[in-house]
Short mmCIF file of N, CA and C in Angstrom, two decimals:
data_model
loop_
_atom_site.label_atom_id
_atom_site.label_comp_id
_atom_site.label_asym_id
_atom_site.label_seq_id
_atom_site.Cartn_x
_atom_site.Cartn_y
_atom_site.Cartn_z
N UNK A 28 129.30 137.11 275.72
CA UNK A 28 128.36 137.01 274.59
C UNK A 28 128.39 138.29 273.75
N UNK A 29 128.60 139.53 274.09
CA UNK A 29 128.45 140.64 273.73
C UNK A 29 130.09 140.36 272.86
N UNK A 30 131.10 140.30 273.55
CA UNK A 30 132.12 140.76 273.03
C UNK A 30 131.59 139.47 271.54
N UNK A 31 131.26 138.41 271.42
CA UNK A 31 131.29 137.61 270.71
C UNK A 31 130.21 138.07 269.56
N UNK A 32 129.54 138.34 269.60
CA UNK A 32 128.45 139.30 268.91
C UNK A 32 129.24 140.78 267.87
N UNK A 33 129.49 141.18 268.87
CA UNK A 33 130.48 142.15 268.34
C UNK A 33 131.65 141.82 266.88
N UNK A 34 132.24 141.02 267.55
CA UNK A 34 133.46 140.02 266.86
C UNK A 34 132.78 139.51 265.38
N UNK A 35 131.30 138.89 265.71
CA UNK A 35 130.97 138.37 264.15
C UNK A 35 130.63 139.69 263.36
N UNK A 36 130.01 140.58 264.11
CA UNK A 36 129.37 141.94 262.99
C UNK A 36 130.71 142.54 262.21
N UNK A 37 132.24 142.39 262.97
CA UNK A 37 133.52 143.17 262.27
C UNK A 37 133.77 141.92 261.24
N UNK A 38 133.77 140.83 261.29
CA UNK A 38 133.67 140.10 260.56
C UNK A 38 133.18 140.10 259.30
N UNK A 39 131.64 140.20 259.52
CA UNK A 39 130.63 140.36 258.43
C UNK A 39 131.28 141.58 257.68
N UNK A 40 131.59 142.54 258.50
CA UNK A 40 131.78 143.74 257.04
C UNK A 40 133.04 143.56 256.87
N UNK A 41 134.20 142.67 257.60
CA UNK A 41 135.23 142.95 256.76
C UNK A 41 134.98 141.68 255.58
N UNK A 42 134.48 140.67 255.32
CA UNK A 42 134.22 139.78 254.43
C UNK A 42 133.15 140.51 253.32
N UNK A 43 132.86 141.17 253.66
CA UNK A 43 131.60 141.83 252.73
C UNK A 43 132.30 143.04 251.95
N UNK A 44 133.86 143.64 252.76
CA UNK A 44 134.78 144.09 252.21
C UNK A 44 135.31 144.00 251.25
N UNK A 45 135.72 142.62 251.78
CA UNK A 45 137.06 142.10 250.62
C UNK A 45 136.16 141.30 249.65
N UNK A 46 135.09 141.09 249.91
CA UNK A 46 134.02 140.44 248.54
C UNK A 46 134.22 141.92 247.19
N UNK A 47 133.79 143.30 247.85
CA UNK A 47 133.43 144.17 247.37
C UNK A 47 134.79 144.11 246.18
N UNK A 48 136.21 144.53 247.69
CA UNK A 48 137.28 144.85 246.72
C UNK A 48 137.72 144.35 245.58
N UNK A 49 137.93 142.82 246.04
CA UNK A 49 138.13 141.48 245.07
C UNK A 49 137.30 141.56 243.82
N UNK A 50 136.23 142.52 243.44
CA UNK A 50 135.00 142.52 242.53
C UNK A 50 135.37 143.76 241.61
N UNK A 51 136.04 144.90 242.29
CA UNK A 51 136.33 145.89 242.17
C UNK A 51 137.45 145.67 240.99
N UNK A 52 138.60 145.41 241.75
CA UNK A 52 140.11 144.80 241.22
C UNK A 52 139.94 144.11 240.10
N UNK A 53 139.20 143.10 240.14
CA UNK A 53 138.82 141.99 238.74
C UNK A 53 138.47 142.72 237.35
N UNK A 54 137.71 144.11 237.54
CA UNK A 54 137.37 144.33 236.55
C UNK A 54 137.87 145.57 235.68
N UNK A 55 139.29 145.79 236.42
CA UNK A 55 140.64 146.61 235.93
C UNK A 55 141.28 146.22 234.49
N UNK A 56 141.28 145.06 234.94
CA UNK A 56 142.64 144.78 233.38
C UNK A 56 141.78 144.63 232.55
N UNK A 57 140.16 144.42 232.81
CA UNK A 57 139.50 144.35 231.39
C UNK A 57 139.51 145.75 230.80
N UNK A 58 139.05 146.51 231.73
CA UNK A 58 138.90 148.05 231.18
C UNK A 58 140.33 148.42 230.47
N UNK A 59 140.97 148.12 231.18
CA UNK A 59 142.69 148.55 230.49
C UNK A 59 142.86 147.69 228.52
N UNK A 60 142.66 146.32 228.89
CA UNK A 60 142.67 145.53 227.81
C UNK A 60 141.51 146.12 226.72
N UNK A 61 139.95 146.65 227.08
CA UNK A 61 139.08 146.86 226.24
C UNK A 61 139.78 148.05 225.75
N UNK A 62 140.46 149.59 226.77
CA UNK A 62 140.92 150.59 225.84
C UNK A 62 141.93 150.22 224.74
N UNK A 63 142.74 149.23 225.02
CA UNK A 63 143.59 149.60 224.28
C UNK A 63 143.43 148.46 222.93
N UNK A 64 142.15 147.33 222.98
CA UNK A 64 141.56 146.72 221.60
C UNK A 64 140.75 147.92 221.09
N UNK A 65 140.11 148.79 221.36
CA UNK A 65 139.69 150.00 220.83
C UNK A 65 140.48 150.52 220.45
N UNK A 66 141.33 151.04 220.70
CA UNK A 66 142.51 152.06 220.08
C UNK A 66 142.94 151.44 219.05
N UNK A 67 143.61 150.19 219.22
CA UNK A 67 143.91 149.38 217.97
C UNK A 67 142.79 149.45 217.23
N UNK A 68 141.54 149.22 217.23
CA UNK A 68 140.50 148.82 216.50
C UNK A 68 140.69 150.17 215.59
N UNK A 69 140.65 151.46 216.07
CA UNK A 69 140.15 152.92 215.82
C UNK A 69 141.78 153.08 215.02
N UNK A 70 142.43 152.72 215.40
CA UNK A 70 143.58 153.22 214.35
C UNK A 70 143.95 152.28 213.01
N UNK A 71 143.53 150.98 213.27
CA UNK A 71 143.04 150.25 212.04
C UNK A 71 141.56 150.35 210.94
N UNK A 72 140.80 150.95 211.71
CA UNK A 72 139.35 151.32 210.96
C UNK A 72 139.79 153.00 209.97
N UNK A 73 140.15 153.72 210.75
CA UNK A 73 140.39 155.08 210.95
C UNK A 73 140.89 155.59 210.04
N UNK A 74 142.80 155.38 210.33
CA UNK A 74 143.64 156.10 210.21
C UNK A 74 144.33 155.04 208.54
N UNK A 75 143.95 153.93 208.69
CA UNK A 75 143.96 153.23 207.06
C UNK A 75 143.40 153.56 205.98
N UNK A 76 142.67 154.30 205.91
CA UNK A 76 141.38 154.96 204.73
C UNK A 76 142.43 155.84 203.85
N UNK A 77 143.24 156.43 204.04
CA UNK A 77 144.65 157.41 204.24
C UNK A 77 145.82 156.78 203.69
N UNK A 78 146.22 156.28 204.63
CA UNK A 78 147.90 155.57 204.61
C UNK A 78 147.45 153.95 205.41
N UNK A 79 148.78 152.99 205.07
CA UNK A 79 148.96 151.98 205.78
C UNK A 79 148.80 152.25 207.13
N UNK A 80 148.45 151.03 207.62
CA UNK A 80 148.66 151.25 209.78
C UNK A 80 150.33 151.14 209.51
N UNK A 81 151.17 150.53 208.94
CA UNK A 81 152.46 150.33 209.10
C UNK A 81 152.82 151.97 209.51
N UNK A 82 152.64 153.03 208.66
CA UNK A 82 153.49 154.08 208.96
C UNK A 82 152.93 154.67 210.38
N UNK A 83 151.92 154.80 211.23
CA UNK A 83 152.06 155.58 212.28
C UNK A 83 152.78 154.49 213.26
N UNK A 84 152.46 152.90 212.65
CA UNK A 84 153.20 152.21 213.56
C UNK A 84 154.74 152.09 213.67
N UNK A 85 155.21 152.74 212.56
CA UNK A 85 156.55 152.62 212.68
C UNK A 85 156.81 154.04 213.50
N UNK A 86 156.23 154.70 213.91
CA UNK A 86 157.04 156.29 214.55
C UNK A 86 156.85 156.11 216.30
N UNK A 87 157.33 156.58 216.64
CA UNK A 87 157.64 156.63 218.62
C UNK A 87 157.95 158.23 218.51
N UNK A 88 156.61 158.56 219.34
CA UNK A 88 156.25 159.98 219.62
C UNK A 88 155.94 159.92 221.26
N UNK A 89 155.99 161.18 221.66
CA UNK A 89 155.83 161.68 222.59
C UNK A 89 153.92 161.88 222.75
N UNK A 90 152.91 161.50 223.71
CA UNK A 90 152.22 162.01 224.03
C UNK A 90 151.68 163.05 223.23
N UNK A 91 152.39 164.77 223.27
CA UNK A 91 152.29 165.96 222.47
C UNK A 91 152.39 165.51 220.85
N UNK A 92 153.04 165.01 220.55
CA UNK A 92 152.96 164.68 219.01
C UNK A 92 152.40 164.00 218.30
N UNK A 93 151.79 162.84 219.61
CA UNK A 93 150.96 162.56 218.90
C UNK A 93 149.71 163.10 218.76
N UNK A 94 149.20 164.19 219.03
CA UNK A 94 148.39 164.95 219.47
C UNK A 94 147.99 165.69 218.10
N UNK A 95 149.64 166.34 217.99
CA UNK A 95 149.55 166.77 216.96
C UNK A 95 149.53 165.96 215.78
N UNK A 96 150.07 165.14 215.30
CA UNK A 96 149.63 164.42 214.40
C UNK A 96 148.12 163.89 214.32
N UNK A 97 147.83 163.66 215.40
CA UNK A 97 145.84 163.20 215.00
C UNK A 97 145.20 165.13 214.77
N UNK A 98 145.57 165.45 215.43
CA UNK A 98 145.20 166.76 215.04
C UNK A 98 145.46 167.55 213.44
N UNK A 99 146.50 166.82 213.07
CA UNK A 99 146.64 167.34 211.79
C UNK A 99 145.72 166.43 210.73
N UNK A 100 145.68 164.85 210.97
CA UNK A 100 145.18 163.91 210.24
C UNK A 100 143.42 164.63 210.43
N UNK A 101 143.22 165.01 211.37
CA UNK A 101 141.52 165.37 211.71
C UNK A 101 141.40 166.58 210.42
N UNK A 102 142.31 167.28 210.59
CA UNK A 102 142.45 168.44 209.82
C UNK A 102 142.12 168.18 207.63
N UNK A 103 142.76 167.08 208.14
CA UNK A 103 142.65 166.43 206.80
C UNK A 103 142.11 165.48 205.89
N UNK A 104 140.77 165.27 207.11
CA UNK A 104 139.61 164.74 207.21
C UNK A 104 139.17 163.44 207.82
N UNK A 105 140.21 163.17 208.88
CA UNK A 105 140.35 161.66 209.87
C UNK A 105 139.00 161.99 210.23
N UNK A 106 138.42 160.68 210.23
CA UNK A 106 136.91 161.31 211.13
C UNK A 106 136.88 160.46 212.34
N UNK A 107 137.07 161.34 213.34
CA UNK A 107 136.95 160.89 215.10
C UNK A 107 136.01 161.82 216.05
N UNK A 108 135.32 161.04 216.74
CA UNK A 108 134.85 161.86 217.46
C UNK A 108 135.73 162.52 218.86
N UNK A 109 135.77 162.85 219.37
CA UNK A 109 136.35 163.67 220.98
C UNK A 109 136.64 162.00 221.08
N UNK A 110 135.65 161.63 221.93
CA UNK A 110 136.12 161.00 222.75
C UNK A 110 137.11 159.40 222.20
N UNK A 111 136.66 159.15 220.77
CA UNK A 111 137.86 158.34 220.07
C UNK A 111 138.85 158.54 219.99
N UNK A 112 139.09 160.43 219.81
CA UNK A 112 140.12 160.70 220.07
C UNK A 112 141.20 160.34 220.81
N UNK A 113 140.59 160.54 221.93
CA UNK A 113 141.28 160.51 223.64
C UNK A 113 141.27 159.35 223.32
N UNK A 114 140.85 157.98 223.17
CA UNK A 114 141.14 156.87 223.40
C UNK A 114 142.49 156.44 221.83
N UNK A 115 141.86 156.87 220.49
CA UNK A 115 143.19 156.68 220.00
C UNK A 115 144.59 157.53 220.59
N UNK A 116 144.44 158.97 221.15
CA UNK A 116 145.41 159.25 221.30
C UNK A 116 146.58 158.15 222.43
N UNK A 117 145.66 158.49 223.33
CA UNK A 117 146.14 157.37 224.71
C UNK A 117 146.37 155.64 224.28
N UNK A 118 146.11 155.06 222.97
CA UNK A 118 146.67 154.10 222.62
C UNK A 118 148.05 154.53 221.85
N UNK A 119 147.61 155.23 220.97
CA UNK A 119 149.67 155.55 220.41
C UNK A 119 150.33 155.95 221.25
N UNK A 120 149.91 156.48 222.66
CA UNK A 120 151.03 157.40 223.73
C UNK A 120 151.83 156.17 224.12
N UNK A 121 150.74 155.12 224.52
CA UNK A 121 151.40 153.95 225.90
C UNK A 121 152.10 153.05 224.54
N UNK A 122 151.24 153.06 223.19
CA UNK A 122 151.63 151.54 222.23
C UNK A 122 153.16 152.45 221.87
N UNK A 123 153.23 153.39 221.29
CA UNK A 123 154.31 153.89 220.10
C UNK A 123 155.15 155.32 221.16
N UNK A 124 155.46 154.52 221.62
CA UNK A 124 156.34 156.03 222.40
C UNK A 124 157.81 155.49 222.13
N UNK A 125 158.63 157.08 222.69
CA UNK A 125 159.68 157.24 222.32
C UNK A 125 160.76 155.86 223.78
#
């Protein structure tokens, strides 16, 4: 009886486990999919006021350049906050690379 007792309690938490993980996992590709409709969103709101989206979409940069390029566009009055930043930057790194 004991060993059987035992047996359901490893049970219970490994099902209460894989409930957790399975819950966990599911809500990955949204976060991935929401950064990178933001990034699009932020470089179509943004960086169009300026120039076409065609021209940053036509270039394949490195991470660093593109860095520098939002850094220069900020310079020249792109208005982003920090953390749009980081999210437009990290959409041109993964969308427009070399």
């Amino acid at each position: 009886l004991f060993v059987l007792n035992y047996m359901e309690e490893k049970m219970k938490k490994l099902l209460f486990l894989v409930v957790v993980m399975g819950f966990v996992l599911s809500t990955i590709p949204t976060a991935i999919v929401y950064a990178e409709t933001e990034g699009a969103n932020l470089l179509e709101e943004r960086c169009s006021v300026c120039h076409p989206t065609s021209r940053p979409k036509s270039k394949q940069k490195t991470p660093e350049q593109w860095e520098t390029t939002v850094n220069r566009m900020m310079g020249k009055g792109a208005k982003l906050t920090e953390e749009e930043k980081v999210i437009l930057l990290d959409f041109l790194s993964k969308t427009y690379k070399p």
